[in-house]
PDB file of C-alpha atoms in Angstrom:
ATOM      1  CA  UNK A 550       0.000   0.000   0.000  1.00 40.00           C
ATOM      2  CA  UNK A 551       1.359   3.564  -0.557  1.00 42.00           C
ATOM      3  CA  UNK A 552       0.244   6.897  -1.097  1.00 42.00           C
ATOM      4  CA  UNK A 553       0.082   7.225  -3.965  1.00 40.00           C
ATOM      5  CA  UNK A 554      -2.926   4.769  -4.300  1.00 43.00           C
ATOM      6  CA  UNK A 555      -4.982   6.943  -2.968  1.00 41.00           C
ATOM      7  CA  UNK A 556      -5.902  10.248  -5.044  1.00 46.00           C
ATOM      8  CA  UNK A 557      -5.814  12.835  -2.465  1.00 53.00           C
ATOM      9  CA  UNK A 558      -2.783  10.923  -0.600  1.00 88.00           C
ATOM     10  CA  UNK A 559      -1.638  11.566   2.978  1.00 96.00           C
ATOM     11  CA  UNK A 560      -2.053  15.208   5.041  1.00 97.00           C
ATOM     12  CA  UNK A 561      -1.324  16.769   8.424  1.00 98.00           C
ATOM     13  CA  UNK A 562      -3.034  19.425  10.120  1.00 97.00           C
ATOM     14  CA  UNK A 563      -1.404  21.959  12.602  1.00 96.00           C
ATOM     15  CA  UNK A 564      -1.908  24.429  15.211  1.00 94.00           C
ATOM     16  CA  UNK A 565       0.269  28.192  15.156  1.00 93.00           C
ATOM     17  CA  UNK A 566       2.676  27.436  18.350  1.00 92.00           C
ATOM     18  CA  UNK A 567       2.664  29.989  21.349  1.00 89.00           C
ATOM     19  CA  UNK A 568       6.455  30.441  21.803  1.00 91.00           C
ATOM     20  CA  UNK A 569       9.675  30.866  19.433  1.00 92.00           C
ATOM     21  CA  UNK A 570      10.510  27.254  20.928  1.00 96.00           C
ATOM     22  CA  UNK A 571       7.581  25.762  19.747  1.00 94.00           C
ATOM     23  CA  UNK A 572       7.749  27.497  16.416  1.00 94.00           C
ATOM     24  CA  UNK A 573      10.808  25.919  15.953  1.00 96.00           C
ATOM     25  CA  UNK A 574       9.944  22.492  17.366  1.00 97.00           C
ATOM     26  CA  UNK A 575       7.054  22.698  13.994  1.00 97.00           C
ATOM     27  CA  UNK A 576       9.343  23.402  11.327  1.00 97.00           C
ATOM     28  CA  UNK A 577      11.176  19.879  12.463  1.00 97.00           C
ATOM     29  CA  UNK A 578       7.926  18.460  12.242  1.00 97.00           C
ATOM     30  CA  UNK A 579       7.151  20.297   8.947  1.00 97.00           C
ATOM     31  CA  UNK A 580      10.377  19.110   7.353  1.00 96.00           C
ATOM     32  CA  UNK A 581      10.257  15.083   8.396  1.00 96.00           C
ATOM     33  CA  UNK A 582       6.602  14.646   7.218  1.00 96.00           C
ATOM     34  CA  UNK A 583       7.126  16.759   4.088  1.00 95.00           C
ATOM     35  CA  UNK A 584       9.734  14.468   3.518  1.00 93.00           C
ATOM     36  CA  UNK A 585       6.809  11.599   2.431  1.00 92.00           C
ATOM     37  CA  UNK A 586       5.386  14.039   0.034  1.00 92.00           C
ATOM     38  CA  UNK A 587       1.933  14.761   1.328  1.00 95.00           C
ATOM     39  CA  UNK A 588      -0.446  16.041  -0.623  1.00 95.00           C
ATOM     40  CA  UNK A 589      -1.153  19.507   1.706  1.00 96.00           C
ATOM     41  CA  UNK A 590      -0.677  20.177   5.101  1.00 97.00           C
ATOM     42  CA  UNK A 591      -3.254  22.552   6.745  1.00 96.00           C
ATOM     43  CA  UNK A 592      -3.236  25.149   9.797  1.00 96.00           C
ATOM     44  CA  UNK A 593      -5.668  25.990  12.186  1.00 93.00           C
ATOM     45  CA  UNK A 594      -7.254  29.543  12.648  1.00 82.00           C
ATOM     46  CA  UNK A 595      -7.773  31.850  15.740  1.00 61.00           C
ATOM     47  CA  UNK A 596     -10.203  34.779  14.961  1.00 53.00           C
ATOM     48  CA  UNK A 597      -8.742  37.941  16.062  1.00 52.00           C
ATOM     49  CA  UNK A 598      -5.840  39.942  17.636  1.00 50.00           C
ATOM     50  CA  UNK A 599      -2.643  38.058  18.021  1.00 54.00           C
ATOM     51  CA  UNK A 600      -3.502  34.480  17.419  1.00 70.00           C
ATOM     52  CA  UNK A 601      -4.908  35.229  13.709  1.00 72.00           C
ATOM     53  CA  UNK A 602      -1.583  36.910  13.172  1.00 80.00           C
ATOM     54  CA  UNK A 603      -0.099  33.872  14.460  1.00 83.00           C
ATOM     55  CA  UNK A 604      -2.120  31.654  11.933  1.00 86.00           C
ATOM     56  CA  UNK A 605      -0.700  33.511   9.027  1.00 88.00           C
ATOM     57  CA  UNK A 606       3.423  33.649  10.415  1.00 90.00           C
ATOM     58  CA  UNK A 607       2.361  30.081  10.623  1.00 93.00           C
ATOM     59  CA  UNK A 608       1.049  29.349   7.547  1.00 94.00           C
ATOM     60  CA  UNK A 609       3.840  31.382   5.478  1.00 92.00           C
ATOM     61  CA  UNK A 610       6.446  29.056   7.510  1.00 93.00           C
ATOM     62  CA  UNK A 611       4.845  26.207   6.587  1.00 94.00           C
ATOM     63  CA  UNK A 612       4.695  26.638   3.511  1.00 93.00           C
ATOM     64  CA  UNK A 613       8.379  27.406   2.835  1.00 90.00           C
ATOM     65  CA  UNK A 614       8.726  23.824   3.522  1.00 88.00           C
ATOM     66  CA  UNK A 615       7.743  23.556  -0.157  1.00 91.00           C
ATOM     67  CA  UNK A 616       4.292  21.566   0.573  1.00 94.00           C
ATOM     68  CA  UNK A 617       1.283  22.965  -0.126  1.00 95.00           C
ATOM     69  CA  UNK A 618      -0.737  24.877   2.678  1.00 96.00           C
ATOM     70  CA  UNK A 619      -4.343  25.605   3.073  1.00 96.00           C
ATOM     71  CA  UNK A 620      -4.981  27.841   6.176  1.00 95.00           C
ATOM     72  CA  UNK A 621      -8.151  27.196   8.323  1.00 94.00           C
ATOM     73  CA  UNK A 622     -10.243  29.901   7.549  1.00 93.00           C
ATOM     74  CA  UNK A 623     -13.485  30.491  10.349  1.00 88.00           C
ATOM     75  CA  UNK A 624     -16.413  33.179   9.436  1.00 83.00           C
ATOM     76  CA  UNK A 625     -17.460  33.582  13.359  1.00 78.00           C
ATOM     77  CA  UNK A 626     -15.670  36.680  14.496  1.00 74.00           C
ATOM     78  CA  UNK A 627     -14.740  38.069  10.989  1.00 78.00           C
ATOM     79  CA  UNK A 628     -17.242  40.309   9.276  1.00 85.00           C
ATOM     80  CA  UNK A 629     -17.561  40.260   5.311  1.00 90.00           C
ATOM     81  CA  UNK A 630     -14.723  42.742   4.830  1.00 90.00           C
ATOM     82  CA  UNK A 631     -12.003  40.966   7.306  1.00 90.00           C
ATOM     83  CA  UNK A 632     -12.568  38.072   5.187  1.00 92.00           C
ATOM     84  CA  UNK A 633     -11.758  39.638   1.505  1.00 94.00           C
ATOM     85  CA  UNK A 634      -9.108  40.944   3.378  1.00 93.00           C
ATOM     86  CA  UNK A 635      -7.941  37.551   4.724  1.00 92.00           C
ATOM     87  CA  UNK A 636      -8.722  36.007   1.010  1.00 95.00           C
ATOM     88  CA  UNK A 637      -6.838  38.700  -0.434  1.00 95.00           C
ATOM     89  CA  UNK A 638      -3.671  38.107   1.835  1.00 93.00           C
ATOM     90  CA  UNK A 639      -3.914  34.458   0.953  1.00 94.00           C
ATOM     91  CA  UNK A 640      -3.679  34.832  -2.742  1.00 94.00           C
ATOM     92  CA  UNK A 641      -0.776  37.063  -3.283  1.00 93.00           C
ATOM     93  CA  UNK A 642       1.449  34.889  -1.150  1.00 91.00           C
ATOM     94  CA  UNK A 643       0.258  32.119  -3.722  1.00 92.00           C
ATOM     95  CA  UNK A 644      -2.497  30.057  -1.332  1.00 95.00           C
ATOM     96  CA  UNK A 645      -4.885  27.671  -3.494  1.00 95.00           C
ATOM     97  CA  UNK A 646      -6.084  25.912  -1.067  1.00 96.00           C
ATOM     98  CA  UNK A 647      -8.564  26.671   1.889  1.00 96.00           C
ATOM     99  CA  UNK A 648     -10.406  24.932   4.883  1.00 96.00           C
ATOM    100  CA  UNK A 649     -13.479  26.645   5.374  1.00 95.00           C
ATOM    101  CA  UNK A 650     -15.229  26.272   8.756  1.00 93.00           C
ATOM    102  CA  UNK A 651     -17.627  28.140  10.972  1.00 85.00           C
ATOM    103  CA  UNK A 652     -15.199  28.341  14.075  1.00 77.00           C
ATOM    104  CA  UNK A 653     -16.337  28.846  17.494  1.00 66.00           C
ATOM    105  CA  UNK A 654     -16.566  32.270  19.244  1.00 55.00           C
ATOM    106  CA  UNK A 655     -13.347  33.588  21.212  1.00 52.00           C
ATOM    107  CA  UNK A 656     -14.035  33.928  24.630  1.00 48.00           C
ATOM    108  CA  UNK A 657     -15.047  37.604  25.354  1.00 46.00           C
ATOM    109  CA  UNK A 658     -16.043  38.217  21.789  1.00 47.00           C
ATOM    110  CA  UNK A 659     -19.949  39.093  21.966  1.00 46.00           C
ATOM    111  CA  UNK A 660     -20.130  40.763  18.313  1.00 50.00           C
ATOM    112  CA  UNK A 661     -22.224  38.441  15.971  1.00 55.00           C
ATOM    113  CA  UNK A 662     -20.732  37.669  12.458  1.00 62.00           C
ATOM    114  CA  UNK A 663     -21.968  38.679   9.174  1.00 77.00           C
ATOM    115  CA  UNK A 664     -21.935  35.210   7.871  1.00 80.00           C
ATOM    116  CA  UNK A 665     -23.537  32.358  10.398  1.00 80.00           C
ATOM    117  CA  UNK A 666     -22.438  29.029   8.585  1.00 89.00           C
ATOM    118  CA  UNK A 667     -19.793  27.013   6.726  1.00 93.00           C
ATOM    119  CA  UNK A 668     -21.853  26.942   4.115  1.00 94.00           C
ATOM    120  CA  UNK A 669     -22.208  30.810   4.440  1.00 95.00           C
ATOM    121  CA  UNK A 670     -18.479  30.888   4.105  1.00 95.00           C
ATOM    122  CA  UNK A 671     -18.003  28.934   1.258  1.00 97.00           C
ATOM    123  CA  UNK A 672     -20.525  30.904  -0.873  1.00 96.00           C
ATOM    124  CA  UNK A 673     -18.648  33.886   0.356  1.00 96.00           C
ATOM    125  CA  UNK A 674     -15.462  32.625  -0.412  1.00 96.00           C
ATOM    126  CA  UNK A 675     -16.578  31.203  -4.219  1.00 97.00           C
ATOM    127  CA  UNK A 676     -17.856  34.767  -5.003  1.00 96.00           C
ATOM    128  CA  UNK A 677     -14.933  36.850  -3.996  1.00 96.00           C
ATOM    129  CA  UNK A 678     -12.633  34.723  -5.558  1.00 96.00           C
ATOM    130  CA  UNK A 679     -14.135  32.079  -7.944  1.00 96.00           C
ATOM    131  CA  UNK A 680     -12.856  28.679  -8.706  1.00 96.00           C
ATOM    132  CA  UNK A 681      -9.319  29.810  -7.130  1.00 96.00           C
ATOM    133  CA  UNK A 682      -9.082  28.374  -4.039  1.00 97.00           C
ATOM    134  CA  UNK A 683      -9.920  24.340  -3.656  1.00 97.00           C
ATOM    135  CA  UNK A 684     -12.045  24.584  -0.291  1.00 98.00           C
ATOM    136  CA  UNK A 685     -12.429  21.682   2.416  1.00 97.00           C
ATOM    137  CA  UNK A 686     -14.702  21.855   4.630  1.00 97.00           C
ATOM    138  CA  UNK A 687     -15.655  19.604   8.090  1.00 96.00           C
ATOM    139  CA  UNK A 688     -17.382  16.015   8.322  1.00 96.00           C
ATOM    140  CA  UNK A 689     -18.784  14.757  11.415  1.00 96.00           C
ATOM    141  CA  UNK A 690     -19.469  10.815  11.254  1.00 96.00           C
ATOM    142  CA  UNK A 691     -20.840  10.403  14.397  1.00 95.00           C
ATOM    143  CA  UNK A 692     -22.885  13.835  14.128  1.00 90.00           C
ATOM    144  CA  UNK A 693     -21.795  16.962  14.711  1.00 86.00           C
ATOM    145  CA  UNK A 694     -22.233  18.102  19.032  1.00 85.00           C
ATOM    146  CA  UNK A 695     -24.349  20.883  18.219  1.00 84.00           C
ATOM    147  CA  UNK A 696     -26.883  18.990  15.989  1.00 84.00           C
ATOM    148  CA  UNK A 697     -30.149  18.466  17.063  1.00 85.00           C
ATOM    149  CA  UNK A 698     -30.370  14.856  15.210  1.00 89.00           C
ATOM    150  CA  UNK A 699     -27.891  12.756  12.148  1.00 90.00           C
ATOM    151  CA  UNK A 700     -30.184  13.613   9.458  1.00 93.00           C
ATOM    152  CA  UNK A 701     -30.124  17.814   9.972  1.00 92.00           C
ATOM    153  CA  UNK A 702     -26.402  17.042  10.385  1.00 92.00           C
ATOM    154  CA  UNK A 703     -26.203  15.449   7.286  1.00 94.00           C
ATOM    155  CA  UNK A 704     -28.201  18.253   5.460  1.00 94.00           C
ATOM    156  CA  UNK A 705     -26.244  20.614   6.822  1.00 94.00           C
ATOM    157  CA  UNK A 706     -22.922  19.042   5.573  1.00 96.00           C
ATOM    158  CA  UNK A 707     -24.745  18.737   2.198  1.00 97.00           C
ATOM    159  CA  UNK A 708     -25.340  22.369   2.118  1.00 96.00           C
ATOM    160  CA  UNK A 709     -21.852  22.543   2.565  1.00 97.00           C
ATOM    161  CA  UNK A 710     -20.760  20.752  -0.063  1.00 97.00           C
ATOM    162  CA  UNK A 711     -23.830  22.469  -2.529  1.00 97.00           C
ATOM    163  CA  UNK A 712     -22.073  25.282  -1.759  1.00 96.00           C
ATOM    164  CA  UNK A 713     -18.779  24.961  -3.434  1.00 97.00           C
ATOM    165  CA  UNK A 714     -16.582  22.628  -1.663  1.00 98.00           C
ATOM    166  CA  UNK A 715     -14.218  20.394  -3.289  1.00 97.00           C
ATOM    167  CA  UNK A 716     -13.432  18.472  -0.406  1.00 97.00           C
ATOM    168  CA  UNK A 717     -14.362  17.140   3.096  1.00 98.00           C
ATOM    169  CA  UNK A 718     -12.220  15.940   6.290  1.00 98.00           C
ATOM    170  CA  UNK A 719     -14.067  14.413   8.951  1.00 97.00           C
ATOM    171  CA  UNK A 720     -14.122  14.918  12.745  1.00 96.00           C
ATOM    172  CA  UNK A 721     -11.640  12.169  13.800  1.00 97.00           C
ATOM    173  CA  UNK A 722     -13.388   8.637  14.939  1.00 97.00           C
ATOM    174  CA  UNK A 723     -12.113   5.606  16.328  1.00 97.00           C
ATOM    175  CA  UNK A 724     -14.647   3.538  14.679  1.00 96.00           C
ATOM    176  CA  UNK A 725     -14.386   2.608  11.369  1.00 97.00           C
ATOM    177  CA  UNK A 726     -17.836   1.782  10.308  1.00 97.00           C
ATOM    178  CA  UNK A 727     -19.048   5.555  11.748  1.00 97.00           C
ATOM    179  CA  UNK A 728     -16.930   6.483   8.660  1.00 98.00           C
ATOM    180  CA  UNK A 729     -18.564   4.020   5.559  1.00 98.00           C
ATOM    181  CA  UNK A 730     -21.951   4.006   7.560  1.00 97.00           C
ATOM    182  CA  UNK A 731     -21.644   8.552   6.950  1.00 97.00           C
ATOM    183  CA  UNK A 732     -20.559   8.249   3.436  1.00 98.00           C
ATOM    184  CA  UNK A 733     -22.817   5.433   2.429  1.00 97.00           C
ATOM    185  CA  UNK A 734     -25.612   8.288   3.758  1.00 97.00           C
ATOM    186  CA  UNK A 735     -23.797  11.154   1.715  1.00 97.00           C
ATOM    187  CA  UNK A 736     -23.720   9.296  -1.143  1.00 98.00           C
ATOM    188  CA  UNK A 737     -27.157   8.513  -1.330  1.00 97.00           C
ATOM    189  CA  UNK A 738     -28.280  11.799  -1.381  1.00 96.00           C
ATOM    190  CA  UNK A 739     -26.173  12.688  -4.108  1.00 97.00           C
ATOM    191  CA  UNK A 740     -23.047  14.041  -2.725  1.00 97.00           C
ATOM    192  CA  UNK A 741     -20.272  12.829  -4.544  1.00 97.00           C
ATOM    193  CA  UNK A 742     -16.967  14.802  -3.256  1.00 97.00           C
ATOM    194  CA  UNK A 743     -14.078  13.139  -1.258  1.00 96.00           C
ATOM    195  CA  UNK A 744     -14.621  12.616   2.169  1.00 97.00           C
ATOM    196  CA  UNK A 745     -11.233  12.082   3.619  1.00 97.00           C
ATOM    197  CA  UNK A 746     -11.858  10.365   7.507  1.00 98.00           C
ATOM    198  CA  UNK A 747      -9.765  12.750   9.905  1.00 98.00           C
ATOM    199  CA  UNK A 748      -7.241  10.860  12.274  1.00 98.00           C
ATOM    200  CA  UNK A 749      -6.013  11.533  15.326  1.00 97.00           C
ATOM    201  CA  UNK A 750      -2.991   9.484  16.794  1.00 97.00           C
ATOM    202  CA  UNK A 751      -3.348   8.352  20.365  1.00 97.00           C
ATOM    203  CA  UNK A 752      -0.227   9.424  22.465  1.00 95.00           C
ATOM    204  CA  UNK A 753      -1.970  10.776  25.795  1.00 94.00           C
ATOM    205  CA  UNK A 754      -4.878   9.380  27.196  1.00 94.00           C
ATOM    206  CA  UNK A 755      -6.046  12.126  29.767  1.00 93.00           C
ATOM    207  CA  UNK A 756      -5.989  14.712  27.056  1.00 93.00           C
ATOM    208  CA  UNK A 757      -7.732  12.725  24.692  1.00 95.00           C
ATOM    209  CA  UNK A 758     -11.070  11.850  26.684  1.00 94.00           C
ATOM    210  CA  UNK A 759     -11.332  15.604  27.614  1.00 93.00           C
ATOM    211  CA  UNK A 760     -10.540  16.516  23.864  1.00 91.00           C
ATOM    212  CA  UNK A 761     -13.156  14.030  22.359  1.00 93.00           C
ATOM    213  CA  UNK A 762     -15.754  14.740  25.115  1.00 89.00           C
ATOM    214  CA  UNK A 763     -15.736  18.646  24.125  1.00 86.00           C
ATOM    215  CA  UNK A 764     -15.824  17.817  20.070  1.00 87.00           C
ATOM    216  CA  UNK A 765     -18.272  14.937  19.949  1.00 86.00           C
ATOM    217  CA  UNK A 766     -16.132  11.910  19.167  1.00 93.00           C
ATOM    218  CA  UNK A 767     -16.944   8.664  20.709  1.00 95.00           C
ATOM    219  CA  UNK A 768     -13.989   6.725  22.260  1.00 96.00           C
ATOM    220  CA  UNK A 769     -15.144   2.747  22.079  1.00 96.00           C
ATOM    221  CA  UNK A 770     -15.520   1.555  25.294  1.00 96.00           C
ATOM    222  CA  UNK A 771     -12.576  -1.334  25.008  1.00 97.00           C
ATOM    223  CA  UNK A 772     -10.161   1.138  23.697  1.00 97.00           C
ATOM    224  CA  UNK A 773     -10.837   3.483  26.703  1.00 96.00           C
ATOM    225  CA  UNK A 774     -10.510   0.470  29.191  1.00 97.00           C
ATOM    226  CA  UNK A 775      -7.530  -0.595  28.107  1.00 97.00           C
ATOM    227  CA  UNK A 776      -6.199   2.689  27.930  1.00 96.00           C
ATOM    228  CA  UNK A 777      -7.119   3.164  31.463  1.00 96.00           C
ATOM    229  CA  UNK A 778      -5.495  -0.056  32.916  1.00 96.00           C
ATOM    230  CA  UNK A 779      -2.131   1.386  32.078  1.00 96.00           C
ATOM    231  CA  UNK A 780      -2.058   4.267  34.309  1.00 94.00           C
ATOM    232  CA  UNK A 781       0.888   6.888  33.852  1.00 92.00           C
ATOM    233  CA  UNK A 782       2.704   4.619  31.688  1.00 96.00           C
ATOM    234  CA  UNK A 783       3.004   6.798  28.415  1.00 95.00           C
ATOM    235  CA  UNK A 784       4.744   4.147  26.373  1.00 96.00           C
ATOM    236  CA  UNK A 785       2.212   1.313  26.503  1.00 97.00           C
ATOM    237  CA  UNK A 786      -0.327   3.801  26.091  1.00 97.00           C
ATOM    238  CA  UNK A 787       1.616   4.766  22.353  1.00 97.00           C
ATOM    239  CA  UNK A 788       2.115   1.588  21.283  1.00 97.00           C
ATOM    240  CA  UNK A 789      -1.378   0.036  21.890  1.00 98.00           C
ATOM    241  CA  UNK A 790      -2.215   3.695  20.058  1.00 97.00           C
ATOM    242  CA  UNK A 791      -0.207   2.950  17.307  1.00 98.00           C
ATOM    243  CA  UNK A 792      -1.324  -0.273  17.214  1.00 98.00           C
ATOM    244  CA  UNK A 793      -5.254   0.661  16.892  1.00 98.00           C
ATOM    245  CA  UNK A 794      -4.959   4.020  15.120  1.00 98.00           C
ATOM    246  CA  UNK A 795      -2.965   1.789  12.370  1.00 98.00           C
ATOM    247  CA  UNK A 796      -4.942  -1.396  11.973  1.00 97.00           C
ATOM    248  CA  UNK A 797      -8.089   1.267  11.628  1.00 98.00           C
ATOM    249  CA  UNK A 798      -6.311   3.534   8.931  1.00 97.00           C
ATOM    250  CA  UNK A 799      -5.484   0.205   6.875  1.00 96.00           C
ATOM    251  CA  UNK A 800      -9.273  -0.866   7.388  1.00 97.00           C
ATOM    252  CA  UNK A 801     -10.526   2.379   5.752  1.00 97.00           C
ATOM    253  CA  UNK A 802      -8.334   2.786   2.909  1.00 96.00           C
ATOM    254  CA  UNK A 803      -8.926  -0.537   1.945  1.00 95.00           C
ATOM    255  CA  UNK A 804     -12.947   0.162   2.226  1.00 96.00           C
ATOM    256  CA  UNK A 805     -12.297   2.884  -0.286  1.00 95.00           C
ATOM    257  CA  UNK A 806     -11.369   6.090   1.856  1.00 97.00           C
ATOM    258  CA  UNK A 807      -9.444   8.238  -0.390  1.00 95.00           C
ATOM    259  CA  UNK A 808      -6.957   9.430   1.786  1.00 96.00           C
ATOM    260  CA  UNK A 809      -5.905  10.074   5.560  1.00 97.00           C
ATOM    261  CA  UNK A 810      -5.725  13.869   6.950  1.00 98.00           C
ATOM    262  CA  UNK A 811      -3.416  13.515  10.310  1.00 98.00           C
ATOM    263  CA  UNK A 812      -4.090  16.021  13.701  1.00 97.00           C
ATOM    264  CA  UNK A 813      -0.644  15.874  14.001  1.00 97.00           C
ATOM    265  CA  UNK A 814      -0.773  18.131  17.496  1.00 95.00           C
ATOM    266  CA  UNK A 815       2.316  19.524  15.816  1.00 96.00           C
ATOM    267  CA  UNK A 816       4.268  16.215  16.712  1.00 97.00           C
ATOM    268  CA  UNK A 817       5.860  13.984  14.125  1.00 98.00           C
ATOM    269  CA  UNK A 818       6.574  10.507  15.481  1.00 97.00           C
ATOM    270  CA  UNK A 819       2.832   9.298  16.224  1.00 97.00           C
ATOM    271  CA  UNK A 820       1.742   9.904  12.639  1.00 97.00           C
ATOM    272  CA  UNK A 821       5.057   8.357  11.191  1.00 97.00           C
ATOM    273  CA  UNK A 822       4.541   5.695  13.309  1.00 97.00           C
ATOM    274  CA  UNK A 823       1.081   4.702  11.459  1.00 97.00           C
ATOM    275  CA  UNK A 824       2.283   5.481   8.276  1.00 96.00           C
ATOM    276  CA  UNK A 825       4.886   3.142   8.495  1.00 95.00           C
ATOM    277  CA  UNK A 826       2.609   0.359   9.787  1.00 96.00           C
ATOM    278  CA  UNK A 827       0.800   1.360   6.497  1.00 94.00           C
ATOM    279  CA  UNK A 828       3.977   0.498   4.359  1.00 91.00           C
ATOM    280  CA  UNK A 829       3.404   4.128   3.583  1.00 90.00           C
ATOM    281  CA  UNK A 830       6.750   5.286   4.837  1.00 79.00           C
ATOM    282  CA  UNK A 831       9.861   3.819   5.796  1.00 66.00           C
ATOM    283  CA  UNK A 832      10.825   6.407   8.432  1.00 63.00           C
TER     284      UNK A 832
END
């Protein structure tokens, strides 16, 4: 199996760093997974003051590693002309790629946004600047937190993709059959796009449940135990991660998934790990 396989290939998500350490500690990370050619990495977005300018010192760094970048780009907290500004930005340093999402609202920020939706944005986004940007947008397999049922999620993701997107990634999942059973449902209403399933390494246990309780994704009761039984002890809990987060990955590109998107959390060695396991990487 390799990457090239799979149209859309292998691609890892990260977050703008706080400190010059950290900043540094990501373009390591940047350099050893460009080094398996993915198709794009992408980095997430804070609205506002100091961590939007983050996002972009972030995204121009990134990209000097020579892989393509497509910055997370959120409508809640931006009004219509922050966002042709943002857009504009994008395009002169040479971005063609976008992930367009509504974002949540920064704490203290009580100012309601122009545009409401992902779909919102995308529309937005498709008129200011036409077919020049290929857009992803989010997936949510096991339903989105905020929905009130599957089926208004799934209309809501369809809307989405109606829209203009070219592309989805999904909320990460640690069941496989959350992933065919959403885009068995997408596809029967007519939505034909690549759904790429999101994944997210295991490396730390305590972070993870509070992480997945906030967003919505469901941690299989036999995973969690066994996670639990081995306390403090950060190695077993990586390689039985490895070990589940790889057997998983192999089970949906073999079911047809056309790729794997990677929430890195800015570290290298979990997702290499995987991809390796894959036969996608010798690292």
């Amino acid at each position: 199996m390799s990457a090239s396989e799979h149209p859309l290939g292998i691609s890892f998500e990260f977050f703008p760093p706080n400190t010059e350490v950290g900043h540094e500690k990501l373009m390591g990370v940047r350099d050893r997974l460009a080094a398996i050619n993915p198709t794009f990495f992408s980095v997430t977005y804070g609205a506002g003051g100091s961590t939007r300018e983050r996002t972009f010192n972030t995204v121009n760094a990134v990209s000097n590693g020579g892989v393509c970048t497509a910055p997370h780009l959120s409508c809640v907290g931006s009004d219509r002309g922050e966002l042709r500004e943002i857009l504009g930005e994008y395009r002169e340093k040479g971005v063609k790629r976008l992930v367009a999402l509504r974002g949540d609202l920064p704490s203290g920020m009580g100012a309601r946004s122009e545009l409401r939706y992902a779909n919102e944005l995308v529309e937005f986004v498709r008129e200011e600047t036409g077919d020049h940007f290929e857009i992803a947008v989010a997936a949510y397999p096991e339903c989105h937190p905020q929905a009130e049922n599957h089926q208004r999620d799934l209309e809501n993701f369809a809307r989405k993709m109606e829209a203009g997107a070219n592309i989805a990634i999904t909320q990460y999942f640690f069941n496989a059959d959350a992933y065919f059973h959403f885009v068995e449902r997408a596809r029967a209403i007519g939505i034909e796009q690549p759904i790429i399933p999101g994944i997210m390494p295991i490396t730390n246990y305590t972070k993870l449940a509070r992480f997945s309780e906030s967003c919505g994704a469901d941690i299989p009761r036999w995973i969690r135990k066994q996670l639990e039984s081995y306390g403090d002890d950060s190695e077993s809990i990586q390689q039985f991660g490895t070990e589940v987060i790889s057997r998983m990955s192999e089970r949906l590109l073999d079911g047809g998934a056309p790729g794997l998107h990677f929430y890195t959390l800015n570290q290298a060695d979990p997702c290499l790990k995987v991809l390796k396991n894959l036969g996608i990487t010798s690292v």
